Tab-separated table of C-alpha atoms and ligand atoms in Angstrom:
chain	number	residue	atom	x	y	z
A	1	MET	CA	-121.883	5.823	19.636
A	2	PRO	CA	-117.947	5.500	20.061
A	3	ASP	CA	-115.731	7.610	17.888
A	4	PHE	CA	-112.970	6.316	15.210
A	5	ASP	CA	-110.507	6.646	17.800
A	6	GLN	CA	-112.396	4.993	20.770
A	7	VAL	CA	-113.092	1.950	18.336
A	8	ALA	CA	-109.564	1.748	17.161
A	9	ARG	CA	-108.399	1.719	20.865
A	10	ALA	CA	-110.647	-0.873	22.015
A	11	ILE	CA	-109.952	-3.165	19.058
A	12	ALA	CA	-106.255	-2.622	18.639
A	13	GLY	CA	-104.094	-5.434	17.420
A	14	ILE	CA	-106.943	-7.542	16.258
A	15	PRO	CA	-106.590	-8.857	12.773
A	16	PHE	CA	-107.410	-8.552	10.151
A	17	MET	CA	-107.977	-4.701	9.317
A	18	SER	CA	-105.662	-1.978	10.167
A	19	PRO	CA	-106.364	1.296	11.894
A	20	ALA	CA	-105.679	3.046	8.509
A	21	GLN	CA	-107.851	0.780	6.551
A	22	GLY	CA	-110.313	1.129	8.867
A	23	ARG	CA	-110.126	4.839	8.854
A	24	LEU	CA	-110.620	4.603	5.111
A	25	VAL	CA	-114.074	2.592	5.301
A	26	TYR	CA	-115.105	4.695	8.308
A	27	ASP	CA	-114.762	7.990	6.297
A	28	HIS	CA	-116.398	6.547	3.123
A	29	VAL	CA	-119.366	5.566	5.487
A	30	ARG	CA	-119.389	8.932	6.918
A	31	THR	CA	-118.937	10.989	3.836
A	32	THR	CA	-121.568	9.140	1.815
A	33	LYS	CA	-123.905	8.772	4.755
A	34	ALA	CA	-124.164	5.191	3.991
A	35	ARG	CA	-127.193	3.692	6.315
A	36	ASP	CA	-127.005	-0.090	5.371
A	37	VAL	CA	-123.672	-1.693	4.816
A	38	LEU	CA	-123.067	-5.375	3.833
A	39	GLU	CA	-119.801	-6.913	4.627
A	40	LEU	CA	-118.803	-10.219	3.001
A	41	GLY	CA	-116.035	-12.065	5.027
A	42	THR	CA	-116.316	-11.019	8.873
A	43	ALA	CA	-113.491	-12.689	10.394
A	44	HIS	CA	-112.981	-11.323	13.965
A	45	GLY	CA	-115.360	-8.163	12.869
A	46	VAL	CA	-112.889	-5.494	12.972
A	47	GLY	CA	-114.231	-4.093	9.745
A	48	ALA	CA	-117.819	-4.403	10.821
A	49	ALA	CA	-116.823	-2.584	14.109
A	50	TYR	CA	-115.326	0.602	12.143
A	51	MET	CA	-118.273	0.771	9.809
A	52	ALA	CA	-120.870	0.521	12.472
A	53	ALA	CA	-118.793	3.106	14.465
A	54	ALA	CA	-119.380	5.136	11.425
A	55	GLY	CA	-122.923	5.253	11.851
A	56	ALA	CA	-124.000	2.393	9.708
A	57	ASN	CA	-126.247	-0.638	10.223
A	58	VAL	CA	-124.041	-3.602	9.071
A	59	THR	CA	-124.659	-7.015	8.336
A	60	THR	CA	-121.856	-9.184	7.955
A	61	VAL	CA	-121.494	-12.901	6.706
A	62	ASP	CA	-118.783	-15.544	6.856
A	63	PHE	CA	-118.874	-19.338	6.672
A	64	ALA	CA	-121.428	-21.279	8.838
A	65	GLY	CA	-119.359	-22.666	11.539
A	66	ALA	CA	-116.359	-19.979	11.196
A	67	SER	CA	-114.617	-19.659	14.417
A	68	TYR	CA	-112.339	-16.780	15.480
A	69	ASN	CA	-110.820	-15.851	18.712
A	70	PRO	CA	-112.263	-13.109	19.581
A	71	SER	CA	-115.348	-13.919	18.101
A	72	PRO	CA	-116.850	-11.227	16.202
A	73	GLU	CA	-119.643	-11.053	18.721
A	74	GLU	CA	-116.780	-10.224	21.388
A	75	VAL	CA	-115.163	-7.743	19.075
A	76	VAL	CA	-118.317	-5.614	18.287
A	77	ALA	CA	-119.404	-5.594	21.951
A	78	LYS	CA	-115.977	-4.340	22.804
A	79	ALA	CA	-116.311	-1.626	20.358
A	80	GLY	CA	-119.725	-0.648	21.855
A	81	VAL	CA	-121.418	-1.274	18.372
A	82	ALA	CA	-123.008	-4.465	18.908
A	83	HIS	CA	-126.693	-3.584	18.514
A	84	GLN	CA	-125.873	-2.296	15.044
A	85	VAL	CA	-124.360	-5.346	13.567
A	86	ALA	CA	-125.842	-8.475	12.606
A	87	ILE	CA	-123.793	-11.648	12.191
A	88	VAL	CA	-124.496	-14.300	9.701
A	89	ARG	CA	-123.086	-17.657	9.728
A	90	GLU	CA	-125.541	-19.687	7.799
A	91	TYR	CA	-123.979	-21.173	4.703
A	92	SER	CA	-120.912	-22.878	3.206
A	93	SER	CA	-120.571	-19.297	1.325
A	94	TYR	CA	-122.062	-15.850	1.137
A	95	THR	CA	-122.865	-16.683	-2.176
A	96	TRP	CA	-125.610	-18.780	-1.016
A	97	TRP	CA	-126.960	-16.069	1.461
A	98	LEU	CA	-126.860	-13.644	-1.519
A	99	LYS	CA	-128.866	-15.986	-3.260
A	100	GLU	CA	-131.634	-16.243	-0.674
A	101	LEU	CA	-131.597	-12.356	-0.444
A	102	VAL	CA	-131.938	-11.917	-3.719
A	103	GLU	CA	-134.873	-14.167	-4.032
A	104	ALA	CA	-136.567	-12.802	-0.936
A	105	ARG	CA	-136.466	-9.304	-2.603
A	106	SER	CA	-137.382	-10.262	-6.121
A	107	ASP	CA	-141.175	-9.742	-7.468
A	108	GLU	CA	-142.800	-11.631	-10.043
A	109	HIS	CA	-141.351	-9.628	-12.909
A	110	GLY	CA	-138.025	-10.000	-11.748
A	111	ASN	CA	-137.394	-6.659	-10.043
A	112	VAL	CA	-135.001	-6.661	-7.106
A	113	THR	CA	-135.499	-4.152	-4.424
A	114	PRO	CA	-131.986	-3.100	-3.297
A	115	ALA	CA	-130.947	-3.012	0.650
A	116	TYR	CA	-127.668	-1.698	0.846
A	117	ASP	CA	-125.621	1.682	0.274
A	118	PHE	CA	-122.183	0.330	0.674
A	119	VAL	CA	-120.835	-3.214	0.371
A	120	TYR	CA	-117.554	-4.288	1.363
A	121	LEU	CA	-116.038	-7.439	-0.321
A	122	ASP	CA	-113.476	-9.177	1.600
A	123	GLY	CA	-113.690	-12.932	1.463
A	124	ALA	CA	-112.722	-15.725	-1.101
A	125	LYS	CA	-110.469	-13.720	-3.413
A	126	ASN	CA	-111.810	-16.459	-5.904
A	127	TRP	CA	-113.055	-16.117	-9.468
A	128	THR	CA	-115.569	-18.588	-9.242
A	129	ILE	CA	-116.975	-17.325	-5.904
A	130	ASP	CA	-116.599	-13.570	-6.080
A	131	GLY	CA	-117.548	-13.418	-9.723
A	132	LEU	CA	-120.964	-14.840	-8.532
A	133	ALA	CA	-120.593	-12.660	-5.356
A	134	VAL	CA	-120.390	-9.153	-7.409
A	135	ILE	CA	-123.402	-10.052	-9.844
A	136	LEU	CA	-125.532	-10.564	-7.202
A	137	ILE	CA	-123.966	-7.613	-4.915
A	138	GLU	CA	-125.013	-5.280	-7.933
A	139	LYS	CA	-128.951	-6.197	-7.480
A	140	LEU	CA	-128.608	-5.436	-3.846
A	141	LEU	CA	-126.875	-2.100	-4.243
A	142	ARG	CA	-128.854	0.861	-4.106
A	143	PRO	CA	-128.359	3.626	-6.816
A	144	GLY	CA	-125.658	5.647	-6.050
A	145	GLY	CA	-124.351	2.970	-3.435
A	146	TRP	CA	-120.650	1.604	-3.601
A	147	LEU	CA	-118.828	-1.597	-3.710
A	148	LEU	CA	-115.400	-1.902	-2.242
A	149	MET	CA	-113.260	-4.936	-2.923
A	150	ASP	CA	-110.181	-5.857	-1.038
A	151	ASP	CA	-106.759	-7.567	-2.032
A	152	LEU	CA	-107.232	-6.883	-6.061
A	153	GLU	CA	-103.837	-8.288	-6.403
A	154	TRP	CA	-103.642	-11.201	-4.383
A	155	THR	CA	-102.574	-14.656	-6.069
A	156	TYR	CA	-102.893	-18.063	-4.829
A	157	ALA	CA	-98.947	-18.409	-5.720
A	158	GLN	CA	-98.168	-15.668	-2.982
A	159	ASP	CA	-100.145	-17.857	-0.227
A	160	PRO	CA	-99.229	-21.420	-0.904
A	161	GLY	CA	-101.821	-24.086	0.660
A	162	ARG	CA	-104.673	-21.575	0.817
A	163	GLU	CA	-107.031	-23.437	-1.599
A	164	ALA	CA	-106.806	-26.587	0.648
A	165	THR	CA	-107.140	-24.379	3.828
A	166	ASP	CA	-110.133	-22.738	2.681
A	167	GLY	CA	-111.847	-25.971	1.330
A	168	ILE	CA	-113.112	-23.839	-1.533
A	169	VAL	CA	-111.052	-24.927	-4.557
A	170	HIS	CA	-112.263	-28.698	-5.402
A	171	ARG	CA	-109.774	-29.359	-8.258
A	172	ASP	CA	-105.972	-28.526	-8.849
A	173	LEU	CA	-105.450	-24.845	-9.821
A	174	SER	CA	-103.747	-24.581	-13.186
A	175	GLU	CA	-100.589	-22.189	-13.559
A	176	PRO	CA	-102.521	-19.165	-14.696
A	177	GLU	CA	-105.176	-19.552	-11.998
A	178	ARG	CA	-102.424	-19.986	-9.534
A	179	THR	CA	-100.310	-17.029	-10.704
A	180	GLN	CA	-103.048	-14.621	-12.037
A	181	PRO	CA	-104.876	-12.194	-9.472
A	182	HIS	CA	-108.589	-13.545	-9.262
A	183	LEU	CA	-109.866	-10.401	-7.951
A	184	ARG	CA	-108.264	-8.142	-10.240
A	185	ALA	CA	-110.322	-10.539	-13.098
A	186	VAL	CA	-113.286	-9.825	-11.327
A	187	PHE	CA	-112.572	-5.963	-10.766
A	188	ASP	CA	-111.991	-5.388	-14.459
A	189	LEU	CA	-113.819	-7.918	-16.526
A	190	ILE	CA	-117.101	-8.020	-14.470
A	191	VAL	CA	-117.413	-5.148	-12.138
A	192	ALA	CA	-116.031	-2.530	-14.562
A	193	GLN	CA	-117.691	-3.954	-17.692
A	194	HIS	CA	-120.837	-4.370	-15.892
A	195	PRO	CA	-123.809	-1.525	-17.236
A	196	SER	CA	-124.456	-0.557	-13.663
A	197	PHE	CA	-120.900	0.306	-12.387
A	198	THR	CA	-120.002	3.375	-14.215
A	199	GLU	CA	-117.461	5.087	-11.591
A	200	LEU	CA	-114.575	2.925	-11.137
A	201	ARG	CA	-111.247	3.456	-9.376
A	202	ARG	CA	-108.217	1.161	-8.118
A	203	GLU	CA	-106.848	2.673	-5.127
A	204	ASP	CA	-103.193	1.529	-4.011
A	205	GLU	CA	-103.567	-1.512	-6.370
A	206	TRP	CA	-105.459	-3.212	-3.606
A	207	TRP	CA	-108.430	-1.600	-3.347
A	208	GLY	CA	-111.150	-1.791	-6.122
A	209	TRP	CA	-114.035	0.999	-6.052
A	210	ALA	CA	-117.075	0.486	-7.911
A	211	ARG	CA	-120.280	2.994	-7.807
A	212	LYS	CA	-123.691	1.809	-8.955
A	213	ASN	CA	-124.887	4.713	-11.206
A	214	PRO	CA	-126.240	3.226	-14.403
A	215	GLY	CA	-126.343	5.618	-17.461
A	216	ALA	CA	-123.352	7.799	-16.236
A	217	PRO	CA	-120.481	7.962	-18.663
A	218	ARG	CA	-118.333	5.360	-17.642
A	219	THR	CA	-114.655	6.561	-15.859
A	220	TYR	CA	-111.614	3.976	-14.536
A	221	SER	CA	-108.934	5.791	-12.714
A	222	VAL	CA	-105.936	4.600	-10.467
A	223	THR	CA	-104.849	6.527	-7.314
A	224	THR	CA	-102.612	6.502	-4.656
A	225	SER	CA	-104.076	8.217	-1.947
A	226	GLN	CA	-102.213	7.042	1.241
A	227	PRO	CA	-98.774	8.164	2.690
A	228	LEU	CA	-95.763	6.035	2.316
A	229	PRO	CA	-95.971	4.540	6.152
A	230	VAL	CA	-99.467	3.526	5.502
A	231	LEU	CA	-98.641	1.676	2.265
A	232	VAL	CA	-95.667	-0.119	4.257
A	233	THR	CA	-97.566	-1.095	7.330
A	234	ASN	CA	-100.534	-2.396	4.788
A	235	ALA	CA	-97.934	-4.658	2.960
A	236	ALA	CA	-96.349	-5.715	6.497
A	237	ARG	CA	-99.687	-6.769	7.433
A	238	ARG	CA	-100.314	-8.752	4.526
A	239	LEU	CA	-97.131	-10.647	4.961
A	240	ALA	CA	-97.925	-11.371	8.397
A	241	ARG	CA	-101.524	-12.688	7.145
A	242	LYS	CA	-99.685	-14.984	4.792
A	243	ALA	CA	-97.182	-16.262	7.455
A	244	ARG	CA	-100.245	-17.040	9.564
A	245	ARG	CA	-101.916	-19.176	7.015
A	246	ARG	CA	-98.745	-20.873	6.267
A	247	VAL	CA	-98.207	-22.024	9.871
A	248	ALA	CA	-102.005	-23.008	10.118
A	249	PHE	CA	-101.501	-24.990	7.133
A	250	LEU	CA	-98.392	-26.928	8.151
A	251	LYS	CA	-99.932	-27.772	11.471
B	1	SAM	C1	-109.820	-11.282	5.510
B	1	SAM	S1	-110.846	-12.094	6.122
B	1	SAM	C2	-112.212	-10.905	6.452
B	1	SAM	C3	-111.709	-9.508	7.233
B	1	SAM	C4	-112.932	-8.877	7.906
B	1	SAM	N1	-113.444	-8.238	6.768
B	1	SAM	C5	-112.063	-7.382	8.538
B	1	SAM	O1	-111.926	-6.346	8.025
B	1	SAM	O2	-111.587	-7.531	9.643
B	1	SAM	C6	-111.856	-13.029	5.155
B	1	SAM	C7	-112.843	-13.657	5.740
B	1	SAM	O3	-113.472	-14.406	4.491
B	1	SAM	C8	-114.183	-15.476	5.173
B	1	SAM	N2	-114.671	-16.054	3.653
B	1	SAM	C9	-113.839	-16.345	2.677
B	1	SAM	N3	-114.503	-16.895	1.586
B	1	SAM	C10	-116.099	-17.130	1.956
B	1	SAM	C11	-116.896	-17.590	1.616
B	1	SAM	N4	-117.314	-18.323	0.479
B	1	SAM	N5	-118.241	-17.477	2.252
B	1	SAM	C12	-118.163	-16.694	3.508
B	1	SAM	N6	-117.088	-16.378	4.252
B	1	SAM	C13	-115.931	-16.711	3.251
B	1	SAM	C14	-113.211	-16.167	5.659
B	1	SAM	O4	-113.753	-17.175	6.569
B	1	SAM	C15	-112.457	-14.791	6.454
B	1	SAM	O5	-113.024	-14.827	7.751
């Protein structure tokens, strides 16, 4: 299996996950010994490559017809982890894929057999889509498993045109829906208040960690773990991503 540095070198420069963020998810998989990982939002497959390099079997889900150059198939092959990554592009949204999986793993009494040790949610950033996604994710997480959400503070107002390019918002957004961070609301009002998620942590304002550990006392902390240069790099990456989307929208 390639180590972190080998993977980082092999996929250098490919969006959307920086090596610093790759290190974070890689270390998480290693320290928790996560065996089965689900990623919602594949793009080029960079996150999937880092998590597979840490030893996990990764299933990563994007839209049917999502098209990236380089493709996630090329990226995980480049990283030397193709045999550990299943790439799914079947439906208009991962919420339908989650519905299918929950259905398939439910018995006649409504018990769901969980499938994952770690779920990385990095897709729509939309209240309606990801609010549903986290409810389905909880059913599929093994006890002790972790959910990680990226982009907690992202708003539509920071990324004009996003709702049109995504094709996922079917009506005009009101001012509060444009200016308030959807994922922060998903994290605070759905995940952090869910009886199963009892260990909650916001890291560097952009990451939301939640551990499924029902019955444990609820704790919610806010931490900054990364050195200043990493925070600056991440902020620059977000600005670049925003600019790319704007250019794509104007074309
Ligand atoms: C920021 S990118 C993911 C980056 C990737 N996780 C990584 O680490 O390299 C977000 C991805 O989510 C996908 N996405 C957004 N909403 C989605 C949905 N409802 N269903 C499936 N994929 C979705 C987009 O097509 C895009 O590829």
